[in-house]
PDB file of C-alpha atoms in Angstrom:
ATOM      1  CA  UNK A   1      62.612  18.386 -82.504  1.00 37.00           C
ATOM      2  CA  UNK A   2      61.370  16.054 -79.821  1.00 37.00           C
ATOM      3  CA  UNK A   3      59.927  12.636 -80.125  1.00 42.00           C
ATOM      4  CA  UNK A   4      63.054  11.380 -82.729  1.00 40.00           C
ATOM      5  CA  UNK A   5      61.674   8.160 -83.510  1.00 45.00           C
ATOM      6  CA  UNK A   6      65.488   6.042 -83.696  1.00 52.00           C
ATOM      7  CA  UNK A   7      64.207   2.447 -84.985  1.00 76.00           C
ATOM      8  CA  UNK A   8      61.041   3.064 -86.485  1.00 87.00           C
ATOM      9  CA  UNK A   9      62.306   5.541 -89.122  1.00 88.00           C
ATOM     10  CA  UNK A  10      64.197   1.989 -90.671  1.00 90.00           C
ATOM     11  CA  UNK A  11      61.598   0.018 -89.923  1.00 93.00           C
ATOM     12  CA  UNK A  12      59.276   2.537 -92.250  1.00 94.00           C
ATOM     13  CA  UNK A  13      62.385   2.808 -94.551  1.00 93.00           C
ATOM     14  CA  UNK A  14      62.426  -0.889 -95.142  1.00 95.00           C
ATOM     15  CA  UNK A  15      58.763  -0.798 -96.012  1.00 94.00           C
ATOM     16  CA  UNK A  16      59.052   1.203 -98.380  1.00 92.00           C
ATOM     17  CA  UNK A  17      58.649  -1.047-101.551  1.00 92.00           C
ATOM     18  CA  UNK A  18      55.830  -2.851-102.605  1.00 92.00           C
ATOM     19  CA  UNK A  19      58.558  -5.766-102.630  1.00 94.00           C
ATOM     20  CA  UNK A  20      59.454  -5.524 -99.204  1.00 95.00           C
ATOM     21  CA  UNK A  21      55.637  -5.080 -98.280  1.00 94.00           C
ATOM     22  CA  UNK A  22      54.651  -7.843-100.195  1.00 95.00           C
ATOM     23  CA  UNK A  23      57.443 -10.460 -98.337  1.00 96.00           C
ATOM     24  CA  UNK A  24      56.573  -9.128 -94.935  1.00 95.00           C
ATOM     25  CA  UNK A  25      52.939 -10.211 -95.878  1.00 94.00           C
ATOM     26  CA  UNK A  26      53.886 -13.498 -97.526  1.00 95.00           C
ATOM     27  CA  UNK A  27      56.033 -13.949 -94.150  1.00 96.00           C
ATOM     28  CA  UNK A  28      53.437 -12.998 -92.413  1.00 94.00           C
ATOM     29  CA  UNK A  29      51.836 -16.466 -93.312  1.00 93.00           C
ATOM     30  CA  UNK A  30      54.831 -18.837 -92.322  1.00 92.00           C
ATOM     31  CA  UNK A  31      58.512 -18.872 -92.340  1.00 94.00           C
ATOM     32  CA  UNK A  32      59.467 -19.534 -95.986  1.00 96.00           C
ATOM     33  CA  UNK A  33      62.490 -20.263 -97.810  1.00 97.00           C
ATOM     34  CA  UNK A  34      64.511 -17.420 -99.813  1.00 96.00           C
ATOM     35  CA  UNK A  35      63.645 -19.376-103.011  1.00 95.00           C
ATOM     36  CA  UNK A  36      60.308 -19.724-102.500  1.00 96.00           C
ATOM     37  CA  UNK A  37      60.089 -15.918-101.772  1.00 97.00           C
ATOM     38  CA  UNK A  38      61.423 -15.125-104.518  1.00 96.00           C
ATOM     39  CA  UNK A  39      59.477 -17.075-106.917  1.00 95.00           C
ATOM     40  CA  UNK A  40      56.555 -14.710-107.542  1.00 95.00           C
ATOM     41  CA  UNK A  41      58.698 -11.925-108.319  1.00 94.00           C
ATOM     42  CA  UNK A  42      60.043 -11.047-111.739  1.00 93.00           C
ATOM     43  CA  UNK A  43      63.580 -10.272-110.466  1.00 94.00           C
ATOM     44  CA  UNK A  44      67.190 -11.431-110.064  1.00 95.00           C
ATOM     45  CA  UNK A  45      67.909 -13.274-107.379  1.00 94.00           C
ATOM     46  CA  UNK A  46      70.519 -10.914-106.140  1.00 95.00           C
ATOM     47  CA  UNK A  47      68.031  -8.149-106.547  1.00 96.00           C
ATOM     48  CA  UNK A  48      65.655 -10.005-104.455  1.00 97.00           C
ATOM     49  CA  UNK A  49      68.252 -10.864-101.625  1.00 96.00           C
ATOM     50  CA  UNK A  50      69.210  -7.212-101.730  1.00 97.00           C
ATOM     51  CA  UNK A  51      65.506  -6.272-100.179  1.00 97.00           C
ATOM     52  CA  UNK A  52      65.999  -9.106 -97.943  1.00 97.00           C
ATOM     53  CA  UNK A  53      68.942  -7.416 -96.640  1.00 97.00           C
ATOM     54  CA  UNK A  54      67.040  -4.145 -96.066  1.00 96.00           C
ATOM     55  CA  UNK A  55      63.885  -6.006 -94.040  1.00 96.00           C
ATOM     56  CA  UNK A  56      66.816  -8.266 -91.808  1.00 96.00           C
ATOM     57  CA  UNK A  57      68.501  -4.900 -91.465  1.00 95.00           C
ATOM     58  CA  UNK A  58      65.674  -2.910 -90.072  1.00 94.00           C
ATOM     59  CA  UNK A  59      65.284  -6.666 -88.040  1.00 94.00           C
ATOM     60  CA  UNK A  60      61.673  -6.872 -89.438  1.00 95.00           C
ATOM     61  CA  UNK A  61      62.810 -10.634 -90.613  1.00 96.00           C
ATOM     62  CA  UNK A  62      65.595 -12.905 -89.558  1.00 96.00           C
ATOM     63  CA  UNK A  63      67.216 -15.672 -91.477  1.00 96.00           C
ATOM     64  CA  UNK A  64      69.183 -18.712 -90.952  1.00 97.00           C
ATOM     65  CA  UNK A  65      70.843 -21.157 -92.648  1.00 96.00           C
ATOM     66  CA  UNK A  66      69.067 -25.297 -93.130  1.00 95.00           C
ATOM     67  CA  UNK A  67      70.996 -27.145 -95.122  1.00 95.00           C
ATOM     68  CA  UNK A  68      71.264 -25.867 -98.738  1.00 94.00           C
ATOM     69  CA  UNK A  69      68.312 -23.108 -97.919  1.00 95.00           C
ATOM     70  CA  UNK A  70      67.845 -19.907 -96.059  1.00 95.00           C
ATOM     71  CA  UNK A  71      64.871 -19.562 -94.348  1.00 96.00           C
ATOM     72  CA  UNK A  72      63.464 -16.332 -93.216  1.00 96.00           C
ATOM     73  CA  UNK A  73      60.969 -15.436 -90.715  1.00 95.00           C
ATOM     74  CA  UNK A  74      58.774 -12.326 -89.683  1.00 95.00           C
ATOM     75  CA  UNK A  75      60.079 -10.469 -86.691  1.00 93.00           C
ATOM     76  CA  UNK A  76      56.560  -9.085 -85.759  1.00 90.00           C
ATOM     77  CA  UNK A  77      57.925  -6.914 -82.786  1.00 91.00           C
ATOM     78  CA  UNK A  78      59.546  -4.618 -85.153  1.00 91.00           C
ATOM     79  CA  UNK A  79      55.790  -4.181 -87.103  1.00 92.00           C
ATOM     80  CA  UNK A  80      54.591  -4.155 -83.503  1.00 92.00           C
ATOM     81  CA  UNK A  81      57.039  -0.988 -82.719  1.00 92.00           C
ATOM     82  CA  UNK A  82      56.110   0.597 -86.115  1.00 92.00           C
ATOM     83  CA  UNK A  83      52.205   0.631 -85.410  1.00 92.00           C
ATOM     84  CA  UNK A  84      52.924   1.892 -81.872  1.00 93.00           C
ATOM     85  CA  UNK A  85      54.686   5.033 -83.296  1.00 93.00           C
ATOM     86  CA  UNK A  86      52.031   5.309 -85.353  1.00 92.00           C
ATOM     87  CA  UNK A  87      49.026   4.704 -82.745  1.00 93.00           C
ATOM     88  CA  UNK A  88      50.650   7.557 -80.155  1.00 93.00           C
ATOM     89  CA  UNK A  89      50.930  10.112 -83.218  1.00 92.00           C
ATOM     90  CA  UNK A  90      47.341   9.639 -84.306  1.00 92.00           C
ATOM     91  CA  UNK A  91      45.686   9.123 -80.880  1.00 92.00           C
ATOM     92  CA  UNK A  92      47.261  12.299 -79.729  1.00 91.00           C
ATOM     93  CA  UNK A  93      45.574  14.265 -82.642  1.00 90.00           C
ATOM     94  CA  UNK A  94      42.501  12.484 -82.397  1.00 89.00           C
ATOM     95  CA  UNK A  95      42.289  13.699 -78.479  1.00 89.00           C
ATOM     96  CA  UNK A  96      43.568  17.262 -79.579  1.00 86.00           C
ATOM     97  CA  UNK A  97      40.697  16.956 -81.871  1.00 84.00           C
ATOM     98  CA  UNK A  98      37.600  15.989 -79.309  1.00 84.00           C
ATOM     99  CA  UNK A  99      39.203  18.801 -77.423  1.00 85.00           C
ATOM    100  CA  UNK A 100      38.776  21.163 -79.948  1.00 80.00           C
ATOM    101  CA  UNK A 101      35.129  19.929 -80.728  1.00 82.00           C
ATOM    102  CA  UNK A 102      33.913  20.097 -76.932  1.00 85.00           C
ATOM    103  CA  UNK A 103      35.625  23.817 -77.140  1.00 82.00           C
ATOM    104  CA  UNK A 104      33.740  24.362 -80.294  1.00 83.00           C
ATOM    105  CA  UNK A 105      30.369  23.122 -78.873  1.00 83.00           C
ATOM    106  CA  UNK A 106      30.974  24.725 -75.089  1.00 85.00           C
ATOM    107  CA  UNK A 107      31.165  28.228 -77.150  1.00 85.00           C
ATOM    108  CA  UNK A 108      28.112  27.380 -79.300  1.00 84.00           C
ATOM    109  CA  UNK A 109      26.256  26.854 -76.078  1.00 84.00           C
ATOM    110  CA  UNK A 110      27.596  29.890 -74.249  1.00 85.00           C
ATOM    111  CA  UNK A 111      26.360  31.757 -77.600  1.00 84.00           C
ATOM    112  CA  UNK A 112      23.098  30.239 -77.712  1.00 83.00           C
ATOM    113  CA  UNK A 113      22.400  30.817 -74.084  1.00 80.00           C
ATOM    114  CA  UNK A 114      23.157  34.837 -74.172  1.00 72.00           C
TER     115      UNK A 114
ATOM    116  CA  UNK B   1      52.837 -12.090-105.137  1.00 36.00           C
ATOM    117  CA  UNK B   2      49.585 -11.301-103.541  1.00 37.00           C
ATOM    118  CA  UNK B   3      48.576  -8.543-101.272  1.00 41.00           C
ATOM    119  CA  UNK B   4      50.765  -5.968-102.803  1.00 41.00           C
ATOM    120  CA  UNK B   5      49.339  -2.947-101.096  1.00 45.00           C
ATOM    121  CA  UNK B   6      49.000   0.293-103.057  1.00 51.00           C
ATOM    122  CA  UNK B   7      48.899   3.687-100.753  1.00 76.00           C
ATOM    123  CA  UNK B   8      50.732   2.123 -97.747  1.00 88.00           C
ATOM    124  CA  UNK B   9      54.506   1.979 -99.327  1.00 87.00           C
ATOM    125  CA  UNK B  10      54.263   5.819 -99.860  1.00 90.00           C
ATOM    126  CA  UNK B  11      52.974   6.199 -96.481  1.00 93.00           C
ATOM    127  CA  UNK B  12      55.994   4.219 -95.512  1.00 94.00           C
ATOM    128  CA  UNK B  13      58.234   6.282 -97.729  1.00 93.00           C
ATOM    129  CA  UNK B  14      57.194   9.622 -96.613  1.00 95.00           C
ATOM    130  CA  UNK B  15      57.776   7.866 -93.016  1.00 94.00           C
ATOM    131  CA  UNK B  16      61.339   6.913 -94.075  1.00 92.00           C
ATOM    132  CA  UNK B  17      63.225   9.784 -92.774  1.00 92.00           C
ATOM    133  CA  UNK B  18      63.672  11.020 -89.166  1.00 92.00           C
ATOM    134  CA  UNK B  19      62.095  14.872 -90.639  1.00 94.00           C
ATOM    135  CA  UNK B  20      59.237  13.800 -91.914  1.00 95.00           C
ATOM    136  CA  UNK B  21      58.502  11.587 -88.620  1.00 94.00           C
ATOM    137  CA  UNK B  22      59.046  14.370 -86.158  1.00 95.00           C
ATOM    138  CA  UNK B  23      56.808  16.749 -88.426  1.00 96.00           C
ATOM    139  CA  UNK B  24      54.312  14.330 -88.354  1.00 95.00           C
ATOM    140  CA  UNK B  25      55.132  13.887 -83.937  1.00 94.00           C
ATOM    141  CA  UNK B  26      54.780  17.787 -84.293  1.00 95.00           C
ATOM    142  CA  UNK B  27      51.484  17.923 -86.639  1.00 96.00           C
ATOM    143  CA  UNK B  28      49.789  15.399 -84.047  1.00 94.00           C
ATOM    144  CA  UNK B  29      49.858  18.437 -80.978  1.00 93.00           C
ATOM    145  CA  UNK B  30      47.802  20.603 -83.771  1.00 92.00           C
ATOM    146  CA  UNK B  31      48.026  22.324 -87.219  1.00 94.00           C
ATOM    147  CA  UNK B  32      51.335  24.672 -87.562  1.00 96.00           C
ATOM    148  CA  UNK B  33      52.582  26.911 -90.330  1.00 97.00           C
ATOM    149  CA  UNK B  34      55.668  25.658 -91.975  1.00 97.00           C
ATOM    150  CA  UNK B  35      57.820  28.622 -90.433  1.00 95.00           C
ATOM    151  CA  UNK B  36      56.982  27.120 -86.751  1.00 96.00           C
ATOM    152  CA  UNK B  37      57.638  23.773 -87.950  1.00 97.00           C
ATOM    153  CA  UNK B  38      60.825  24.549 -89.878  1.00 96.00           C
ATOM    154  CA  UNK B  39      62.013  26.038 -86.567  1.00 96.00           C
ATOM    155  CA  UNK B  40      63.489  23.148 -84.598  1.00 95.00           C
ATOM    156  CA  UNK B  41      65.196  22.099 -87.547  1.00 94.00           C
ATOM    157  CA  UNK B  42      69.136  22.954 -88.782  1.00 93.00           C
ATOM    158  CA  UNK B  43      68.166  22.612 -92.627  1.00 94.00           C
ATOM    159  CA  UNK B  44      67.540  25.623 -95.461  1.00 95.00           C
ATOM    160  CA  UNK B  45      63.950  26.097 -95.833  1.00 94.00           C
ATOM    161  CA  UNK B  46      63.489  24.531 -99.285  1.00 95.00           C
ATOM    162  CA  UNK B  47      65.014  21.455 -98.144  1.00 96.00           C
ATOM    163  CA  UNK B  48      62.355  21.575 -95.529  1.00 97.00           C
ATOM    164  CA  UNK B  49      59.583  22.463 -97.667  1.00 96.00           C
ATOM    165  CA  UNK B  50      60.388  19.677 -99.972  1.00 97.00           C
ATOM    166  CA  UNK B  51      60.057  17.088 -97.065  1.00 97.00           C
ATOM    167  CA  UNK B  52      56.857  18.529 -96.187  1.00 97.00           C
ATOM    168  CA  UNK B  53      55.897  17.933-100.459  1.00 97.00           C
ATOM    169  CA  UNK B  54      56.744  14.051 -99.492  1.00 96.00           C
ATOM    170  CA  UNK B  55      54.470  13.914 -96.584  1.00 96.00           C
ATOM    171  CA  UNK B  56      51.436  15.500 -98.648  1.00 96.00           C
ATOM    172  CA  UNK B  57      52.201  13.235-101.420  1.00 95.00           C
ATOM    173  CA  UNK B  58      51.465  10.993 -99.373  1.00 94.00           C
ATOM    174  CA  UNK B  59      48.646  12.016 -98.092  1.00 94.00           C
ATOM    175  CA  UNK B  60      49.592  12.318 -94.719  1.00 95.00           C
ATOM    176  CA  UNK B  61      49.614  15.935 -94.018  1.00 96.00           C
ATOM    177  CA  UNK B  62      47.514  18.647 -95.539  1.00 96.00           C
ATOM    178  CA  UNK B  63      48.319  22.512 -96.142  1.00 96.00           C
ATOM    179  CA  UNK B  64      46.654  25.339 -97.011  1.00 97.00           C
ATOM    180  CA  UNK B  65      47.454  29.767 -97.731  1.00 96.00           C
ATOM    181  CA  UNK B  66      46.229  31.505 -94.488  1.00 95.00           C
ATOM    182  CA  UNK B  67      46.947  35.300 -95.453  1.00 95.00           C
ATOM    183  CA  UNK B  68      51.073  35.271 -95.840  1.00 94.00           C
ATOM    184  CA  UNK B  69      51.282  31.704 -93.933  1.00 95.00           C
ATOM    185  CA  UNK B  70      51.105  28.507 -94.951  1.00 96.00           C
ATOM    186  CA  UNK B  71      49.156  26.282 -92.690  1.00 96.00           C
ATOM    187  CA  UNK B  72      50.031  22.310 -92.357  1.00 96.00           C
ATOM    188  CA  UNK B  73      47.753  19.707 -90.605  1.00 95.00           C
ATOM    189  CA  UNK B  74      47.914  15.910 -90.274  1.00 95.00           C
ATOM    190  CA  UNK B  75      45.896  13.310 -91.810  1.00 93.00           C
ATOM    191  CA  UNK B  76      45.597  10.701 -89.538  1.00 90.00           C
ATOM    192  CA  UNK B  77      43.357   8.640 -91.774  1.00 91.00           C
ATOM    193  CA  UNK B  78      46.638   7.822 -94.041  1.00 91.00           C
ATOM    194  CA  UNK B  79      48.234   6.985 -90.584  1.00 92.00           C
ATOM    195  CA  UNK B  80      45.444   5.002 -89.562  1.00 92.00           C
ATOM    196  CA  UNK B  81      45.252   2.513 -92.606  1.00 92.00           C
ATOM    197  CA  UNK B  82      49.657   2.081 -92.894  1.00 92.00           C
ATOM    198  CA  UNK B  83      48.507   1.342 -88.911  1.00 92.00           C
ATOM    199  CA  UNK B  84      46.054  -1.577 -90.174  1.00 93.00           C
ATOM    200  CA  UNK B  85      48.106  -3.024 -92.745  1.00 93.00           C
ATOM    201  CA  UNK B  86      50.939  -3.732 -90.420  1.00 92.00           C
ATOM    202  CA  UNK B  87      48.681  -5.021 -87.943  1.00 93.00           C
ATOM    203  CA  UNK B  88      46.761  -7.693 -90.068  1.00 93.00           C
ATOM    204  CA  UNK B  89      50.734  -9.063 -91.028  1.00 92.00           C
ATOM    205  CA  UNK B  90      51.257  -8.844 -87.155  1.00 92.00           C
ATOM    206  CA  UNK B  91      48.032 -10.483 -86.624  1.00 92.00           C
ATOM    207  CA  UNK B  92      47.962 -13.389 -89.136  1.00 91.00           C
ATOM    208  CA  UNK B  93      51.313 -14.530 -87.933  1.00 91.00           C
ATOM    209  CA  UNK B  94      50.497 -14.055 -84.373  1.00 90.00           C
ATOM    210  CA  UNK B  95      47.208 -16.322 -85.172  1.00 90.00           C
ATOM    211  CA  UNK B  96      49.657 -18.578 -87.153  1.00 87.00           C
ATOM    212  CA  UNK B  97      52.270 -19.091 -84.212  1.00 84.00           C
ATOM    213  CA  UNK B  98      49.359 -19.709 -81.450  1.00 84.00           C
ATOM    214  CA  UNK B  99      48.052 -22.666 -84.408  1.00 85.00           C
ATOM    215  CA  UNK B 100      51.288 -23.992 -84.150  1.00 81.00           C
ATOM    216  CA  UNK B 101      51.928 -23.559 -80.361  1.00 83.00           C
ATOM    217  CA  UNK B 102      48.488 -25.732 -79.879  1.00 86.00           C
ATOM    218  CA  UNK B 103      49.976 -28.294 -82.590  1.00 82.00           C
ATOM    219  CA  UNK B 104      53.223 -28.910 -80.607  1.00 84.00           C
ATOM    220  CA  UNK B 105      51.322 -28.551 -77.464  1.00 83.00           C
ATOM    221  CA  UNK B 106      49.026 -31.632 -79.340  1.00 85.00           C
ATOM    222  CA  UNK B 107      51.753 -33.932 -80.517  1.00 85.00           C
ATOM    223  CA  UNK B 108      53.580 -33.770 -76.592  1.00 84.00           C
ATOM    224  CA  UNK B 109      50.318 -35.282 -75.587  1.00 84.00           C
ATOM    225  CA  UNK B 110      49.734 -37.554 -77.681  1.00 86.00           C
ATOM    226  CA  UNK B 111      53.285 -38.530 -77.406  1.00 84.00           C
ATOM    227  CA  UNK B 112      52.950 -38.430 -73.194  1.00 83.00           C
ATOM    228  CA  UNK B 113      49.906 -40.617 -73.646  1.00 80.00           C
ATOM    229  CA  UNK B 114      51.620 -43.677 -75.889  1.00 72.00           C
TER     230      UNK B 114
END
């Protein structure tokens, strides 16, 4: 099958908890530490780092180390890449479908005009 | 944590797999029965079939009998609001980096003008 998306399938992969969606979002509002990511959630820290390793994995975040804390960051390319593979597949129905509609109407004409 | 989204992880999930993405590639030139879609693809049709049960699951794909067929078409609305979530993460950080570019940009001023 053409069109093999090769990054985008982990990208959609990693996003695929409402953990993971919910750090890209909290991410998406500054670079934060791992602790204070974690703190909403209900979970074991070495739960939690676990879907950090999935998101830096798919490089939708990156980490590094300051001093005693990791802090993460968004990579918002990756998103970027995600909603492009997503744009191309939907714009190409949406044309498929106004071609459809000005066949549709073109034949209702052609009818109406006999 | 905030934000948690609701439909858009199973979007993300049904997205999660280098199948379902080139069915949905596929279902974005037009509808197709699942025999022509199956086609390109070295897997036993159940296996198939039960990708194509993820992607309606999700709502991104809908199917329908047509006499011994089974017809499949994309729903680009489910496309269209993973597409939106992504980009208001994208766009908040975006919005938060240019805040901070004009803040560092600020402080070298102020600093040039002592």
């Amino acid at each position: 099958m053409p069109n093999k998306p090769h990054a985008v399938d982990s990208t959609f992969h990693a996003l695929a908890d409402p953990t993971r969606c919910a750090v890209v979002r909290a991410l998406s509002q500054g670079n934060a530490t791992v602790s204070d990511l974690a703190r909403p959630f209900d979970m074991a820290l070495p739960s939690f780092t676990q879907h950090l390793g999935v998101l830096e994995n798919a490089g939708l975040i990156v980490s590094w180390r300051e001093g005693r804390s990791r802090v993460c960051a968004l990579n918002a390319g990756a998103l970027r890449d995600a909603e492009d593979w997503m744009a191309t597949a939907r714009r190409e129905w949406e044309a498929r479908m106004d071609r459809f509609e000005t066949h549709i109407h073109k034949m209702k004409k052609e009818s109406s005009d006999d």
